[in-house]
Short mmCIF file of N, CA, C and O in Angstrom, two decimals:
data_model
loop_
_atom_site.label_atom_id
_atom_site.label_comp_id
_atom_site.label_asym_id
_atom_site.label_seq_id
_atom_site.Cartn_x
_atom_site.Cartn_y
_atom_site.Cartn_z
N UNK A 797 49.64 187.74 -54.78
CA UNK A 797 49.70 187.61 -53.27
C UNK A 797 49.54 186.15 -52.90
O UNK A 797 50.24 185.72 -51.91
N UNK A 798 48.58 185.48 -53.44
CA UNK A 798 48.36 184.09 -53.08
C UNK A 798 49.55 183.18 -53.42
O UNK A 798 49.73 182.25 -52.70
N UNK A 799 50.28 183.37 -54.62
CA UNK A 799 51.38 182.54 -54.86
C UNK A 799 52.48 182.75 -53.77
O UNK A 799 53.09 181.74 -53.44
N UNK A 800 52.69 183.84 -53.26
CA UNK A 800 53.68 184.05 -52.24
C UNK A 800 53.40 183.29 -50.88
O UNK A 800 54.19 182.81 -50.24
N UNK A 801 52.04 183.43 -50.64
CA UNK A 801 51.61 182.66 -49.41
C UNK A 801 51.70 181.14 -49.52
O UNK A 801 52.09 180.51 -48.59
N UNK A 802 51.52 180.63 -50.74
CA UNK A 802 51.68 179.07 -50.94
C UNK A 802 53.11 178.73 -50.88
O UNK A 802 53.49 177.67 -50.58
N UNK A 803 53.94 179.74 -51.27
CA UNK A 803 55.54 179.33 -51.27
C UNK A 803 55.96 179.28 -49.80
O UNK A 803 57.01 178.64 -49.45
N UNK A 804 55.26 179.86 -48.80
CA UNK A 804 55.64 179.79 -47.43
C UNK A 804 55.08 178.55 -46.71
O UNK A 804 55.38 178.40 -45.54
N UNK A 805 54.36 177.88 -47.33
CA UNK A 805 53.73 176.59 -46.67
C UNK A 805 54.73 175.55 -46.75
O UNK A 805 55.56 175.43 -47.51
N UNK A 806 54.87 174.78 -45.59
CA UNK A 806 55.97 173.80 -45.40
C UNK A 806 55.69 172.57 -46.43
O UNK A 806 54.49 172.34 -46.91
N UNK A 807 56.78 172.00 -46.98
CA UNK A 807 56.58 170.92 -47.87
C UNK A 807 55.80 169.87 -47.36
O UNK A 807 55.09 169.14 -48.15
N UNK A 808 55.95 169.52 -46.05
CA UNK A 808 55.17 168.45 -45.50
C UNK A 808 53.60 168.63 -45.61
O UNK A 808 52.84 167.68 -45.84
N UNK A 809 53.17 169.90 -45.34
CA UNK A 809 51.84 170.22 -45.48
C UNK A 809 51.38 170.11 -46.83
O UNK A 809 50.34 169.56 -47.30
N UNK A 810 52.12 170.63 -47.87
CA UNK A 810 51.83 170.49 -49.40
C UNK A 810 51.66 169.03 -49.64
O UNK A 810 50.78 168.68 -50.40
N UNK A 811 52.71 168.17 -49.17
CA UNK A 811 52.69 166.81 -49.45
C UNK A 811 51.28 166.17 -48.93
O UNK A 811 50.77 165.25 -49.60
N UNK A 812 50.92 166.42 -47.71
CA UNK A 812 49.72 165.82 -47.17
C UNK A 812 48.51 166.25 -47.99
O UNK A 812 47.48 165.51 -48.05
N UNK A 813 48.58 167.41 -48.65
CA UNK A 813 47.36 167.76 -49.50
C UNK A 813 47.43 167.02 -50.89
O UNK A 813 46.39 166.50 -51.27
N UNK A 814 48.59 166.91 -51.49
CA UNK A 814 48.63 166.37 -52.82
C UNK A 814 48.94 164.92 -52.92
O UNK A 814 48.96 164.21 -53.88
N UNK A 815 49.15 164.29 -51.73
CA UNK A 815 49.70 162.83 -51.53
C UNK A 815 48.67 161.86 -52.36
O UNK A 815 49.08 161.01 -53.13
N UNK A 816 47.34 161.98 -52.12
CA UNK A 816 46.40 161.04 -52.76
C UNK A 816 45.65 161.68 -53.74
O UNK A 816 44.88 160.99 -54.43
N UNK A 817 45.63 162.98 -53.92
CA UNK A 817 44.81 163.74 -54.89
C UNK A 817 45.74 164.63 -55.75
O UNK A 817 46.07 165.62 -55.45
N UNK A 818 46.16 164.03 -56.91
CA UNK A 818 47.02 164.74 -57.82
C UNK A 818 46.70 164.35 -59.22
O UNK A 818 46.29 163.20 -59.43
N UNK A 819 46.70 165.27 -60.16
CA UNK A 819 46.36 164.85 -61.54
C UNK A 819 47.55 164.04 -62.24
O UNK A 819 47.30 163.50 -63.23
N UNK A 820 48.66 163.93 -61.51
CA UNK A 820 49.83 163.17 -62.04
C UNK A 820 49.78 161.74 -61.66
O UNK A 820 50.61 160.97 -62.13
N UNK A 821 48.82 161.33 -60.81
CA UNK A 821 49.01 159.96 -60.22
C UNK A 821 48.41 158.93 -61.18
O UNK A 821 47.45 159.12 -61.99
N UNK A 822 49.14 157.77 -61.09
CA UNK A 822 48.82 156.62 -62.00
C UNK A 822 48.66 155.40 -61.00
O UNK A 822 49.50 155.22 -60.13
N UNK A 823 47.67 154.57 -61.14
CA UNK A 823 47.62 153.28 -60.42
C UNK A 823 48.01 152.13 -61.33
O UNK A 823 47.36 151.90 -62.39
N UNK A 824 48.99 151.49 -61.05
CA UNK A 824 49.46 150.28 -61.90
C UNK A 824 49.85 149.08 -60.89
O UNK A 824 50.66 149.37 -60.06
N UNK A 825 49.21 147.98 -61.18
CA UNK A 825 49.62 146.74 -60.38
C UNK A 825 49.59 147.02 -58.91
O UNK A 825 50.47 146.54 -58.07
N UNK A 826 48.47 147.73 -58.46
CA UNK A 826 48.37 147.97 -57.01
C UNK A 826 49.27 149.00 -56.37
O UNK A 826 49.19 149.24 -55.21
N UNK A 827 50.09 149.71 -57.19
CA UNK A 827 51.02 150.65 -56.61
C UNK A 827 50.69 152.03 -57.34
O UNK A 827 50.09 152.12 -58.30
N UNK A 828 51.08 153.08 -56.55
CA UNK A 828 50.81 154.43 -57.04
C UNK A 828 52.21 154.92 -57.69
O UNK A 828 53.19 154.98 -57.08
N UNK A 829 52.05 155.39 -58.86
CA UNK A 829 53.22 156.01 -59.69
C UNK A 829 52.66 157.50 -59.97
O UNK A 829 51.57 157.81 -59.84
N UNK A 830 53.66 158.25 -60.47
CA UNK A 830 53.37 159.62 -60.75
C UNK A 830 54.12 160.05 -62.05
O UNK A 830 55.14 159.53 -62.34
N UNK A 831 53.54 161.04 -62.70
CA UNK A 831 54.13 161.43 -63.95
C UNK A 831 54.48 162.96 -63.82
O UNK A 831 54.63 163.64 -64.83
N UNK A 832 54.73 163.48 -62.62
CA UNK A 832 54.97 164.72 -62.39
C UNK A 832 56.34 165.18 -62.89
O UNK A 832 57.22 164.29 -62.84
N UNK A 833 56.60 166.49 -63.16
CA UNK A 833 57.90 166.91 -63.59
C UNK A 833 58.87 166.82 -62.45
O UNK A 833 58.51 167.01 -61.37
N UNK A 834 60.18 166.57 -62.74
CA UNK A 834 61.17 166.43 -61.89
C UNK A 834 61.04 165.33 -60.74
O UNK A 834 61.74 165.44 -59.77
N UNK A 835 60.27 164.24 -61.02
CA UNK A 835 60.27 163.13 -60.21
C UNK A 835 61.16 162.14 -60.90
O UNK A 835 60.80 161.51 -61.96
N UNK A 836 62.35 161.90 -60.42
CA UNK A 836 63.32 161.08 -61.04
C UNK A 836 63.03 159.65 -61.10
O UNK A 836 63.39 158.90 -62.01
N UNK A 837 62.24 159.18 -60.23
CA UNK A 837 61.88 157.70 -60.10
C UNK A 837 60.53 157.36 -60.63
O UNK A 837 60.22 156.18 -60.78
N UNK A 838 59.60 158.27 -60.64
CA UNK A 838 58.27 157.96 -61.00
C UNK A 838 57.46 157.43 -59.98
O UNK A 838 56.39 156.88 -60.18
N UNK A 839 57.99 157.37 -58.75
CA UNK A 839 57.23 156.88 -57.57
C UNK A 839 56.54 157.94 -56.76
O UNK A 839 57.17 158.99 -56.56
N UNK A 840 55.45 157.63 -56.27
CA UNK A 840 54.58 158.60 -55.57
C UNK A 840 55.15 158.65 -54.14
O UNK A 840 54.60 157.93 -53.30
N UNK A 841 56.11 159.43 -53.83
CA UNK A 841 56.67 159.51 -52.47
C UNK A 841 57.23 160.91 -52.15
O UNK A 841 57.49 161.70 -53.06
N UNK A 842 57.17 161.27 -51.01
CA UNK A 842 57.73 162.62 -50.52
C UNK A 842 59.14 162.76 -50.91
O UNK A 842 59.52 163.91 -51.33
N UNK A 843 59.86 161.81 -50.86
CA UNK A 843 61.34 161.92 -51.15
C UNK A 843 61.56 162.40 -52.56
O UNK A 843 62.52 163.28 -52.74
N UNK A 844 60.91 161.81 -53.47
CA UNK A 844 61.17 162.12 -54.96
C UNK A 844 60.14 163.00 -55.51
O UNK A 844 60.25 163.27 -56.78
N UNK A 845 59.33 163.62 -54.73
CA UNK A 845 58.34 164.47 -55.29
C UNK A 845 58.96 165.66 -55.92
O UNK A 845 59.75 166.43 -55.29
N UNK A 846 58.54 166.14 -57.05
CA UNK A 846 59.04 167.32 -57.73
C UNK A 846 58.24 168.55 -57.52
O UNK A 846 58.60 169.55 -58.04
N UNK A 847 57.11 168.51 -56.90
CA UNK A 847 56.32 169.64 -56.66
C UNK A 847 56.55 170.40 -55.40
O UNK A 847 56.44 171.64 -55.32
N UNK A 848 56.78 169.65 -54.40
CA UNK A 848 56.72 170.16 -53.03
C UNK A 848 58.11 170.45 -52.47
O UNK A 848 58.27 171.29 -51.55
N UNK A 849 59.15 169.75 -52.91
CA UNK A 849 60.42 169.92 -52.34
C UNK A 849 61.13 171.21 -52.78
O UNK A 849 60.81 171.77 -53.82
N UNK A 850 62.02 171.80 -51.92
CA UNK A 850 62.66 173.01 -52.25
C UNK A 850 63.66 172.88 -53.42
O UNK A 850 63.81 173.76 -54.28
N UNK A 851 64.38 171.78 -53.33
CA UNK A 851 65.43 171.59 -54.37
C UNK A 851 64.92 170.30 -55.08
O UNK A 851 64.87 169.28 -54.57
N UNK A 852 64.75 170.46 -56.47
CA UNK A 852 64.38 169.29 -57.21
C UNK A 852 65.20 169.19 -58.44
O UNK A 852 65.83 170.25 -58.89
N UNK A 853 65.41 168.00 -58.96
CA UNK A 853 66.30 167.71 -60.08
C UNK A 853 65.37 167.04 -61.14
O UNK A 853 64.74 166.07 -60.72
N UNK A 854 65.58 167.37 -62.29
CA UNK A 854 64.98 166.69 -63.46
C UNK A 854 65.92 166.45 -64.49
O UNK A 854 66.82 167.26 -64.75
N UNK A 855 65.88 165.29 -65.13
CA UNK A 855 66.71 164.93 -66.11
C UNK A 855 65.72 164.49 -67.37
O UNK A 855 64.94 163.52 -67.15
N UNK A 856 65.90 165.13 -68.51
CA UNK A 856 65.02 164.73 -69.61
C UNK A 856 65.76 164.90 -70.88
O UNK A 856 66.88 165.43 -70.88
N UNK A 857 65.20 164.20 -71.87
CA UNK A 857 65.80 164.17 -73.10
C UNK A 857 65.74 165.65 -73.84
O UNK A 857 64.63 166.22 -73.60
N UNK A 858 66.63 166.06 -74.55
CA UNK A 858 66.61 167.46 -75.05
C UNK A 858 65.65 167.32 -76.30
O UNK A 858 65.31 166.30 -76.76
N UNK A 859 65.33 168.46 -76.79
CA UNK A 859 64.45 168.56 -77.95
C UNK A 859 64.94 167.91 -79.21
O UNK A 859 64.16 167.36 -80.06
N UNK A 860 66.26 167.97 -79.41
CA UNK A 860 66.89 167.47 -80.56
C UNK A 860 66.99 165.95 -80.55
O UNK A 860 67.16 165.22 -81.59
N UNK A 861 66.84 165.32 -79.35
CA UNK A 861 66.89 163.85 -79.16
C UNK A 861 68.37 163.41 -79.25
O UNK A 861 68.55 162.17 -79.28
N UNK A 862 69.41 164.17 -78.98
CA UNK A 862 70.74 163.79 -79.21
C UNK A 862 71.47 163.94 -77.87
O UNK A 862 72.68 163.53 -77.63
N UNK A 863 70.89 164.72 -76.95
CA UNK A 863 71.59 165.09 -75.70
C UNK A 863 70.56 165.00 -74.52
O UNK A 863 69.39 164.66 -74.71
N UNK A 864 71.11 165.31 -73.30
CA UNK A 864 70.35 165.24 -72.12
C UNK A 864 70.27 166.70 -71.56
O UNK A 864 71.21 167.43 -71.55
N UNK A 865 69.09 167.01 -70.88
CA UNK A 865 68.96 168.32 -70.24
C UNK A 865 68.75 168.04 -68.76
O UNK A 865 67.95 167.30 -68.30
N UNK A 866 69.53 168.84 -68.00
CA UNK A 866 69.49 168.86 -66.61
C UNK A 866 68.65 170.03 -66.07
O UNK A 866 69.09 171.18 -66.44
N UNK A 867 67.63 169.75 -65.39
CA UNK A 867 66.72 170.86 -64.78
C UNK A 867 66.77 170.89 -63.35
O UNK A 867 66.59 170.00 -62.63
N UNK A 868 67.15 172.08 -62.82
CA UNK A 868 67.17 172.27 -61.38
C UNK A 868 66.22 173.48 -61.01
O UNK A 868 66.06 174.31 -61.77
N UNK A 869 65.74 173.47 -59.85
CA UNK A 869 64.77 174.46 -59.27
C UNK A 869 65.50 175.66 -58.66
O UNK A 869 66.57 175.45 -58.05
N UNK A 870 65.27 176.87 -59.06
CA UNK A 870 65.87 177.96 -58.44
C UNK A 870 64.99 178.66 -57.48
O UNK A 870 63.93 178.09 -57.18
N UNK A 871 65.47 179.70 -56.79
CA UNK A 871 64.68 180.25 -55.79
C UNK A 871 63.61 181.40 -56.14
O UNK A 871 63.28 182.17 -55.41
N UNK A 872 63.16 181.30 -57.24
CA UNK A 872 62.18 182.21 -57.86
C UNK A 872 60.82 181.75 -57.78
O UNK A 872 60.25 181.37 -58.89
N UNK A 873 60.27 181.55 -56.59
CA UNK A 873 58.89 181.01 -56.61
C UNK A 873 57.80 181.76 -57.08
O UNK A 873 56.79 181.33 -57.53
N UNK A 874 58.01 183.13 -56.98
CA UNK A 874 56.92 184.03 -57.56
C UNK A 874 57.02 184.34 -59.10
O UNK A 874 56.35 185.13 -59.51
N UNK A 875 58.11 183.77 -59.77
CA UNK A 875 58.26 184.00 -61.15
C UNK A 875 58.28 182.50 -61.77
O UNK A 875 59.38 181.89 -62.01
N UNK A 876 57.22 181.90 -62.19
CA UNK A 876 57.23 180.51 -62.66
C UNK A 876 58.08 180.28 -63.94
O UNK A 876 58.59 179.33 -64.00
N UNK A 877 58.10 181.36 -64.71
CA UNK A 877 58.78 181.06 -65.99
C UNK A 877 60.32 181.05 -65.70
O UNK A 877 61.11 180.42 -66.46
N UNK A 878 60.80 181.53 -64.61
CA UNK A 878 62.25 181.72 -64.35
C UNK A 878 62.59 180.68 -63.06
O UNK A 878 63.69 180.80 -62.56
N UNK A 879 61.71 179.88 -62.69
CA UNK A 879 61.85 179.14 -61.52
C UNK A 879 62.72 177.86 -61.70
O UNK A 879 63.03 177.17 -60.80
N UNK A 880 63.02 177.63 -63.08
CA UNK A 880 63.91 176.45 -63.22
C UNK A 880 65.01 176.73 -64.13
O UNK A 880 65.04 177.60 -65.09
N UNK A 881 66.30 176.17 -63.86
CA UNK A 881 67.43 176.47 -64.57
C UNK A 881 67.65 175.11 -65.48
O UNK A 881 67.62 173.99 -64.95
N UNK A 882 67.89 175.41 -66.68
CA UNK A 882 68.06 174.25 -67.68
C UNK A 882 69.51 174.21 -68.29
O UNK A 882 70.01 175.25 -68.64
N UNK A 883 70.22 173.07 -68.17
CA UNK A 883 71.56 172.93 -68.65
C UNK A 883 71.49 171.72 -69.60
O UNK A 883 71.24 170.67 -69.20
N UNK A 884 71.74 171.98 -70.87
CA UNK A 884 71.83 171.02 -71.86
C UNK A 884 73.23 170.46 -71.90
O UNK A 884 74.23 171.15 -72.15
N UNK A 885 73.46 169.10 -71.75
CA UNK A 885 74.68 168.48 -71.83
C UNK A 885 74.97 167.94 -73.17
O UNK A 885 74.24 166.90 -73.47
N UNK A 886 75.73 168.69 -73.94
CA UNK A 886 75.94 168.21 -75.42
C UNK A 886 77.05 167.31 -75.62
O UNK A 886 77.72 167.25 -76.61
N UNK A 887 77.34 166.54 -74.60
CA UNK A 887 78.53 165.67 -74.66
C UNK A 887 78.05 164.28 -75.07
O UNK A 887 77.07 163.74 -74.65
N UNK A 888 78.70 163.78 -76.09
CA UNK A 888 78.31 162.32 -76.67
C UNK A 888 78.85 161.23 -75.58
O UNK A 888 78.50 160.19 -75.68
N UNK A 889 79.78 161.66 -74.76
CA UNK A 889 80.44 160.63 -74.05
C UNK A 889 79.58 160.64 -72.63
O UNK A 889 79.46 161.61 -71.94
N UNK A 890 79.02 159.43 -72.31
CA UNK A 890 78.25 159.42 -71.08
C UNK A 890 79.09 159.56 -69.82
O UNK A 890 78.42 160.15 -68.81
N UNK A 891 80.30 159.24 -69.77
CA UNK A 891 81.08 159.51 -68.59
C UNK A 891 81.18 161.11 -68.41
O UNK A 891 81.20 161.56 -67.30
N UNK A 892 81.46 161.84 -69.47
CA UNK A 892 81.71 163.26 -69.25
C UNK A 892 80.30 163.81 -68.89
O UNK A 892 80.31 164.83 -68.06
N UNK A 893 79.24 163.44 -69.37
CA UNK A 893 77.86 163.98 -69.04
C UNK A 893 77.64 163.62 -67.59
O UNK A 893 77.07 164.58 -66.76
N UNK A 894 77.92 162.39 -67.19
CA UNK A 894 77.69 162.04 -65.64
C UNK A 894 78.52 162.94 -64.75
O UNK A 894 78.02 163.25 -63.66
N UNK A 895 79.74 163.20 -65.28
CA UNK A 895 80.64 163.91 -64.39
C UNK A 895 80.08 165.45 -64.32
O UNK A 895 80.22 166.03 -63.19
N UNK A 896 79.50 166.00 -65.43
CA UNK A 896 79.08 167.28 -65.30
C UNK A 896 77.76 167.33 -64.48
O UNK A 896 77.56 168.28 -63.67
N UNK A 897 77.01 166.35 -64.47
CA UNK A 897 75.75 166.26 -63.59
C UNK A 897 76.24 166.31 -62.14
O UNK A 897 75.69 167.04 -61.32
N UNK A 898 77.15 165.43 -61.79
CA UNK A 898 77.63 165.28 -60.43
C UNK A 898 78.25 166.68 -59.98
O UNK A 898 78.03 167.14 -58.87
N UNK A 899 78.98 167.37 -60.94
CA UNK A 899 79.61 168.64 -60.53
C UNK A 899 78.57 169.68 -60.26
O UNK A 899 78.60 170.43 -59.26
N UNK A 900 77.62 169.71 -61.13
CA UNK A 900 76.43 170.68 -60.87
C UNK A 900 75.66 170.39 -59.59
O UNK A 900 75.35 171.46 -58.88
N UNK A 901 75.32 169.27 -59.29
CA UNK A 901 74.42 168.85 -58.13
C UNK A 901 75.30 169.02 -56.90
O UNK A 901 74.68 169.53 -55.84
N UNK A 902 76.48 168.64 -56.97
CA UNK A 902 77.37 168.75 -55.67
C UNK A 902 77.60 170.31 -55.30
O UNK A 902 77.64 170.66 -54.29
N UNK A 903 77.84 171.06 -56.38
CA UNK A 903 78.17 172.40 -56.20
C UNK A 903 76.93 173.21 -55.56
O UNK A 903 77.04 174.13 -54.98
N UNK A 904 75.75 172.71 -55.95
CA UNK A 904 74.45 173.39 -55.50
C UNK A 904 73.92 172.76 -54.16
O UNK A 904 72.94 173.16 -53.70
N UNK A 905 74.60 171.78 -53.67
CA UNK A 905 74.30 171.14 -52.30
C UNK A 905 73.02 170.28 -52.50
O UNK A 905 72.16 170.29 -51.45
N UNK A 906 72.90 169.41 -53.43
CA UNK A 906 71.79 168.49 -53.59
C UNK A 906 71.92 167.31 -52.70
O UNK A 906 73.13 166.88 -52.58
N UNK A 907 70.92 166.65 -52.37
CA UNK A 907 70.99 165.33 -51.64
C UNK A 907 71.68 164.30 -52.47
O UNK A 907 71.58 164.24 -53.69
N UNK A 908 72.37 163.37 -51.84
CA UNK A 908 73.06 162.39 -52.54
C UNK A 908 72.19 161.34 -53.24
O UNK A 908 72.45 160.96 -54.25
N UNK A 909 71.01 161.11 -52.69
CA UNK A 909 70.18 160.02 -53.29
C UNK A 909 69.50 160.75 -54.64
O UNK A 909 69.20 160.12 -55.57
N UNK A 910 69.37 162.05 -54.54
CA UNK A 910 68.89 162.69 -55.90
C UNK A 910 70.01 162.64 -56.90
O UNK A 910 69.82 162.54 -58.07
N UNK A 911 71.29 162.78 -56.55
CA UNK A 911 72.39 162.73 -57.37
C UNK A 911 72.44 161.40 -58.11
O UNK A 911 72.59 161.28 -59.33
N UNK A 912 72.35 160.37 -57.31
CA UNK A 912 72.41 158.97 -57.79
C UNK A 912 71.14 158.69 -58.76
O UNK A 912 71.39 158.15 -59.81
N UNK A 913 70.01 159.08 -58.31
CA UNK A 913 68.83 158.92 -59.25
C UNK A 913 68.93 159.71 -60.46
O UNK A 913 68.43 159.29 -61.59
N UNK A 914 69.55 160.98 -60.50
CA UNK A 914 69.72 161.80 -61.65
C UNK A 914 70.73 161.09 -62.55
O UNK A 914 70.50 160.98 -63.72
N UNK A 915 71.72 160.53 -62.10
CA UNK A 915 72.75 159.69 -62.94
C UNK A 915 72.13 158.57 -63.50
O UNK A 915 72.29 158.17 -64.77
N UNK A 916 71.24 157.84 -62.77
CA UNK A 916 70.59 156.63 -63.39
C UNK A 916 69.69 157.00 -64.61
O UNK A 916 69.57 156.45 -65.50
N UNK A 917 68.85 158.12 -64.28
CA UNK A 917 67.96 158.54 -65.28
C UNK A 917 68.72 159.04 -66.53
O UNK A 917 68.20 158.82 -67.64
N UNK A 918 69.85 159.83 -66.30
CA UNK A 918 70.55 160.27 -67.42
C UNK A 918 71.14 159.15 -68.34
O UNK A 918 71.20 159.20 -69.57
N UNK A 919 71.70 158.18 -67.59
CA UNK A 919 72.21 156.97 -68.38
C UNK A 919 71.27 156.19 -69.12
O UNK A 919 71.49 155.74 -70.29
N UNK A 920 70.00 156.14 -68.57
CA UNK A 920 68.93 155.40 -69.19
C UNK A 920 68.42 156.19 -70.46
O UNK A 920 68.28 155.47 -71.55
N UNK A 921 68.45 157.46 -70.27
CA UNK A 921 68.04 158.20 -71.51
C UNK A 921 69.15 158.19 -72.59
O UNK A 921 68.88 157.99 -73.72
N UNK A 922 70.32 158.31 -72.22
CA UNK A 922 71.45 158.25 -73.22
C UNK A 922 71.50 156.91 -73.79
O UNK A 922 71.73 156.83 -75.08
N UNK A 923 71.27 155.83 -73.26
CA UNK A 923 71.32 154.52 -73.66
C UNK A 923 70.19 154.43 -74.69
O UNK A 923 70.34 153.74 -75.82
N UNK A 924 69.01 154.88 -74.45
CA UNK A 924 67.86 154.80 -75.32
C UNK A 924 68.11 155.62 -76.51
O UNK A 924 67.73 155.26 -77.66
N UNK A 925 68.82 156.77 -76.42
CA UNK A 925 69.13 157.62 -77.55
C UNK A 925 70.12 156.82 -78.48
O UNK A 925 70.09 156.93 -79.68
N UNK A 926 71.15 156.23 -77.88
CA UNK A 926 72.04 155.45 -78.63
C UNK A 926 71.53 154.43 -79.33
O UNK A 926 71.80 154.06 -80.52
N UNK A 927 70.44 153.63 -78.70
CA UNK A 927 69.80 152.54 -79.42
C UNK A 927 69.10 152.98 -80.48
O UNK A 927 68.95 152.44 -81.63
N UNK A 928 68.34 154.21 -80.38
CA UNK A 928 67.42 154.62 -81.41
C UNK A 928 68.23 155.19 -82.63
O UNK A 928 67.88 155.05 -83.81
N UNK A 929 69.47 155.76 -82.25
CA UNK A 929 70.30 156.14 -83.48
C UNK A 929 70.97 155.03 -84.17
O UNK A 929 71.05 155.09 -85.41
N UNK A 930 71.27 153.98 -83.51
CA UNK A 930 71.89 152.86 -84.22
C UNK A 930 70.74 152.08 -84.93
O UNK A 930 71.12 151.44 -86.09
N UNK A 931 69.60 151.96 -84.47
CA UNK A 931 68.61 151.33 -85.24
C UNK A 931 68.06 152.14 -86.43
O UNK A 931 67.65 151.58 -87.45
N UNK A 932 68.06 153.43 -86.39
CA UNK A 932 67.63 154.11 -87.56
C UNK A 932 68.80 154.29 -88.62
O UNK A 932 68.45 154.67 -89.76
N UNK A 933 70.03 154.00 -88.27
CA UNK A 933 71.10 154.18 -89.28
C UNK A 933 71.19 152.94 -90.09
O UNK A 933 70.65 152.00 -90.13
#
């Protein structure tokens, strides 16, 4: 019952509650950063917050360390295990992976700034994976 009531609270109100008090907050060099899931930039701001927004995007390295996983939020607020959709991009070509990310996010109607941030995050992860693969070989 309480989970459904929390889902009906506006994102602005949720943000005002967790803005300065969150277990994910980090203070570095006089700025606030966050380690929350689905925050593409790591900045503590309402725009990139992955906890309170209705539509969130997360890009993370897959478990095998060779590909990227795109995580989007679905509309199942009362079922936490099913509230996120995961798409593993098994393409070695970064251009094809970025094209797939853009197609998925545009088709679901995500904000353009989240699309750009997701592409930047994915390219950073793929570049790091490429470096680690070449250094270990």
